[in-house]
PDB file of C-alpha atoms in Angstrom:
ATOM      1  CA  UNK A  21      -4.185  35.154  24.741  1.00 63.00           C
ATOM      2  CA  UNK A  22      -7.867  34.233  23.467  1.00 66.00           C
ATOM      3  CA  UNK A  23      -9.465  31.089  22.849  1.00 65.00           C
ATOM      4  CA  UNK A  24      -8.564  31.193  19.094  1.00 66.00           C
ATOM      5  CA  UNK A  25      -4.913  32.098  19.086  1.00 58.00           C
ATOM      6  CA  UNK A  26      -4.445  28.866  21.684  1.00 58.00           C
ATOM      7  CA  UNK A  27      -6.476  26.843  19.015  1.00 55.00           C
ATOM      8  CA  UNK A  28      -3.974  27.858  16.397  1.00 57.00           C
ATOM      9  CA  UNK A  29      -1.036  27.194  18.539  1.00 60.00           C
ATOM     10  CA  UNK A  30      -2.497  24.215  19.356  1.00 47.00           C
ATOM     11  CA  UNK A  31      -3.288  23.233  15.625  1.00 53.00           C
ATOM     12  CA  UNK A  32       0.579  24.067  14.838  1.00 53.00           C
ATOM     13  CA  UNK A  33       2.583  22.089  17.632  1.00 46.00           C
ATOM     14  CA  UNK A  34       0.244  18.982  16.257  1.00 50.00           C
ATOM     15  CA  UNK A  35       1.038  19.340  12.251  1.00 48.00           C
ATOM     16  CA  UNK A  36       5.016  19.659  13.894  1.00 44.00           C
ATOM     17  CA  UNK A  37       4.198  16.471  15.713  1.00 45.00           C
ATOM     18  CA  UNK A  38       3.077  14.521  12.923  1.00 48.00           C
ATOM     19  CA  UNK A  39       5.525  15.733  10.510  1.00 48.00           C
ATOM     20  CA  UNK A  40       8.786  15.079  12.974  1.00 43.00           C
ATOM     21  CA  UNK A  41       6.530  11.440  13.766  1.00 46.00           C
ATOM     22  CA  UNK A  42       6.612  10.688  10.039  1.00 52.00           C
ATOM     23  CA  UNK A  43      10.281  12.175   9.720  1.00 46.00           C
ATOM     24  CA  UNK A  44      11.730   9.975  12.450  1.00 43.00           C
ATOM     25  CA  UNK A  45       9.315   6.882  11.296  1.00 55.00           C
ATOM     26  CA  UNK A  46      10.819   6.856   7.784  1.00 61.00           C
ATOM     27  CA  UNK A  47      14.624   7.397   8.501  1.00 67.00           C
ATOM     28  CA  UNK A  48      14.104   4.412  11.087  1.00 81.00           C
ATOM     29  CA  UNK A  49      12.660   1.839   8.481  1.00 87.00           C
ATOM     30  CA  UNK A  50      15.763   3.475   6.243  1.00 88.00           C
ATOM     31  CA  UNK A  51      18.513   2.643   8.339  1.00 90.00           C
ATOM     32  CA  UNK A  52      16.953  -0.829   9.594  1.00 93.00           C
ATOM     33  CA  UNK A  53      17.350  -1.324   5.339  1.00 93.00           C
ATOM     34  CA  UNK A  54      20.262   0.373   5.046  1.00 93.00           C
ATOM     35  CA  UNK A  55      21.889  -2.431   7.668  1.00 95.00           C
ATOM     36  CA  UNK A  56      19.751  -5.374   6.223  1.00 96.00           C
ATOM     37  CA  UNK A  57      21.289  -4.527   2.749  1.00 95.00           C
ATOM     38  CA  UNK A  58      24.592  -7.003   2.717  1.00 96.00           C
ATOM     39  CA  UNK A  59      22.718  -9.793   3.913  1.00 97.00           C
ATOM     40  CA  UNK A  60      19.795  -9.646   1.595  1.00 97.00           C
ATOM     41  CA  UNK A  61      22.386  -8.953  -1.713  1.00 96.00           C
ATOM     42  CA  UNK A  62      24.034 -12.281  -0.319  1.00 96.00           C
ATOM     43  CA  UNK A  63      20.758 -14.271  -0.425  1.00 96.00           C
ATOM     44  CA  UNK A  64      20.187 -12.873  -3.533  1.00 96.00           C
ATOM     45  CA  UNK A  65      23.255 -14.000  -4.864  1.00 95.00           C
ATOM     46  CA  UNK A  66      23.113 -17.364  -3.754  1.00 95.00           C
ATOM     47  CA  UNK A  67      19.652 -17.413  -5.304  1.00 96.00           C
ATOM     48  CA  UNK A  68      17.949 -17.957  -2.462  1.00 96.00           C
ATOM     49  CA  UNK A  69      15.372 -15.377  -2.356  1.00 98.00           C
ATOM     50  CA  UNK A  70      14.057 -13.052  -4.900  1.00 97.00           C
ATOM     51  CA  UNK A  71      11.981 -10.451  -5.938  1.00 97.00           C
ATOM     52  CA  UNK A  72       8.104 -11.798  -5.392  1.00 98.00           C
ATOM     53  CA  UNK A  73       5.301 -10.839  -7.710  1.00 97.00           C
ATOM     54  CA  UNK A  74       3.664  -8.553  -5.108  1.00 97.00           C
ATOM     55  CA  UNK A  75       6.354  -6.120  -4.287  1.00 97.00           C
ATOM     56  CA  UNK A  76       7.986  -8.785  -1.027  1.00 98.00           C
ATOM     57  CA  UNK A  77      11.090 -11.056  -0.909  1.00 98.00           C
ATOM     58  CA  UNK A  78      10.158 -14.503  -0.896  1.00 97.00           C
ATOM     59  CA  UNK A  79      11.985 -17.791  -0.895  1.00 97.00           C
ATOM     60  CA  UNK A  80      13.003 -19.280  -4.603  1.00 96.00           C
ATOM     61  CA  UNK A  81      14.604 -22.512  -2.611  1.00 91.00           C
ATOM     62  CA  UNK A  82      13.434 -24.717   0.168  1.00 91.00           C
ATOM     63  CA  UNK A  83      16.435 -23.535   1.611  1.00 87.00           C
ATOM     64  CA  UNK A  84      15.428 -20.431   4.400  1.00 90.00           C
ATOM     65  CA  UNK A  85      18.355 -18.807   5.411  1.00 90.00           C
ATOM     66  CA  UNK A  86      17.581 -15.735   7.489  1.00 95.00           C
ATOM     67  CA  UNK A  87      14.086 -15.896   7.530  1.00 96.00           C
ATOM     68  CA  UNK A  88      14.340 -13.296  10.431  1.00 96.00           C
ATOM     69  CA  UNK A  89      16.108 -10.751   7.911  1.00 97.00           C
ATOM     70  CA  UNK A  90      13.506 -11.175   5.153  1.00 97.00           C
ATOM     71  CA  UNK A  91      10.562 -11.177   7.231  1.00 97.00           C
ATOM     72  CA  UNK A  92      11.492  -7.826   9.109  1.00 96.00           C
ATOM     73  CA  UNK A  93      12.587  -6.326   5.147  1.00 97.00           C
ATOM     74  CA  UNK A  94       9.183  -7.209   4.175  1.00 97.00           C
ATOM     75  CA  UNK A  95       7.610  -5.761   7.175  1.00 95.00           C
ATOM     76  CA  UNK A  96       9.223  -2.667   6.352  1.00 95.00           C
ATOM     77  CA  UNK A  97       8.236  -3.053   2.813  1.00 95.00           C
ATOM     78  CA  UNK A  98       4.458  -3.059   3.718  1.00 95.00           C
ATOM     79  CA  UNK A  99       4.954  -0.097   5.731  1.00 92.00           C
ATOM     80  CA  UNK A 100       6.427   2.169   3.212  1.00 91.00           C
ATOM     81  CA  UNK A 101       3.735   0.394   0.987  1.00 93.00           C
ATOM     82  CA  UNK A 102       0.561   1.484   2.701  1.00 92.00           C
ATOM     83  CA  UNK A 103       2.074   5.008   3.591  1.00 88.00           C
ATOM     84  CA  UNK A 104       2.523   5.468  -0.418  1.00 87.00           C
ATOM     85  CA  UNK A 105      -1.097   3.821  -0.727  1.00 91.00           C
ATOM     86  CA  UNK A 106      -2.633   6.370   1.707  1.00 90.00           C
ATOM     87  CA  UNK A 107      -0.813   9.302  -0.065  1.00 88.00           C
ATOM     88  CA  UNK A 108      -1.592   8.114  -3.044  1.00 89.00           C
ATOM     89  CA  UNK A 109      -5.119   7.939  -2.522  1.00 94.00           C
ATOM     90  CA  UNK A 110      -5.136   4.475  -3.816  1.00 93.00           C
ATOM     91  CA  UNK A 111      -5.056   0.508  -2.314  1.00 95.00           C
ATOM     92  CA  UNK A 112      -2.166  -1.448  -1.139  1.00 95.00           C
ATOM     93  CA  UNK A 113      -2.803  -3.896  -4.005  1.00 96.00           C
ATOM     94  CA  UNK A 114      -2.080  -1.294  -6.122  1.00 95.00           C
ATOM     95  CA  UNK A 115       1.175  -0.217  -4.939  1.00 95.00           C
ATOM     96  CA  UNK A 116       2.860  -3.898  -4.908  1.00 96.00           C
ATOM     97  CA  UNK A 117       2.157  -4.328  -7.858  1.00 94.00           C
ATOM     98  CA  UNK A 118       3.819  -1.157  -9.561  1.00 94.00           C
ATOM     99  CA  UNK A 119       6.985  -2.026  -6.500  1.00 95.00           C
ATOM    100  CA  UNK A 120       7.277  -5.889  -7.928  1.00 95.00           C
ATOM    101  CA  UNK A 121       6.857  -4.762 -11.140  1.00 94.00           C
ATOM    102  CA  UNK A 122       9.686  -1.810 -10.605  1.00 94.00           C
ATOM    103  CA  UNK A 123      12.058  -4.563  -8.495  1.00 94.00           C
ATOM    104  CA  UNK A 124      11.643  -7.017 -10.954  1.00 94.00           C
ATOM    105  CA  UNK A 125      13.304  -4.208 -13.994  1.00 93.00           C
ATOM    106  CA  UNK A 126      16.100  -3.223 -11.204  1.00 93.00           C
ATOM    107  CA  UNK A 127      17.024  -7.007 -10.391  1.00 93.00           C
ATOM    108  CA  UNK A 128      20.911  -7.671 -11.452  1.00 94.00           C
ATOM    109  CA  UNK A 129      21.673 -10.496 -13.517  1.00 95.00           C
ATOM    110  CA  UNK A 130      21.502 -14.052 -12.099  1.00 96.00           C
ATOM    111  CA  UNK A 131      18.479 -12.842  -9.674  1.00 96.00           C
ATOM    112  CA  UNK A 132      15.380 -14.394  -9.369  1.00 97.00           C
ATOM    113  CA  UNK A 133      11.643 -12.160  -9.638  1.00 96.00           C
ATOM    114  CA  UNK A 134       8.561 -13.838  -9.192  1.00 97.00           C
ATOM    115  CA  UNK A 135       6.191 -13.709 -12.487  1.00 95.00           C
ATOM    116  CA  UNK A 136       2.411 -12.585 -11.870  1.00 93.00           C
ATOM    117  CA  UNK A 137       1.704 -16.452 -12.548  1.00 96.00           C
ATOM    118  CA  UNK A 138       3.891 -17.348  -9.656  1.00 95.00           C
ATOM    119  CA  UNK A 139       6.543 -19.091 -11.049  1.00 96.00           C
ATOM    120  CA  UNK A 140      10.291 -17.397 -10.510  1.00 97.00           C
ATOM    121  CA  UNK A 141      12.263 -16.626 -13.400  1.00 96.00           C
ATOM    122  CA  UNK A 142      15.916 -15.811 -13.169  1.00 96.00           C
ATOM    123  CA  UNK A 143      16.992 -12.773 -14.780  1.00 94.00           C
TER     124      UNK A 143
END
């Protein structure tokens, strides 16, 4: 085998890397959602958190139930965020914005969503 045909192999087991990396990165921060779900819908219920005005979920209340839950949600949030900013060619600003705009539309009745002024409105 030459020097260039190893190059190429080379070239082609790291594009597999990096696409079974991203693969396995994104069904991860799916499921860790996926099982966060219940508990988040509950807050939301109780009107406890919300929607915030930069794509997050924040506390409406003094109460802070959870605070574990929400702060690993939004963790995951800002991932997926700056992977969609760095495919997108754009900043991370950008993308909460469109996301809190987008969560605030989705919220059910009787949920709260930050406004850009930063007072919380319930829906």
């Amino acid at each position: 085998m030459n020097m260039r045909n190893i190059l190429k192999i080379y070239v082609l087991l790291m594009v597999c890397f990096f696409i079974s990396f991203q693969v396995a990165f994104a069904a991860g921060i799916k499921e860790r959602m996926k099982q966060r779900l219940p508990a988040i819908t509950g807050l939301k219920a109780k009107g406890i958190i919300g929607e915030d005005n930069r794509g997050y979920l924040g506390f409406v209340t003094a109460a802070r139930e959870l605070e574990d839950v929400i702060a690993a949600e939004n963790q995951d949030r800002k991932a997926i965020y700056t992977h969609f900013a760095k495919q997108q060619n754009t900043s991370l600003e950008v993308v909460e914005k469109i996301q809190a705009k987008r969560k605030a539309e989705k919220a059910d009745p009787g949920e709260f969503f930050q406004n850009p002024d930063g007072s919380w409105q319930k829906k």
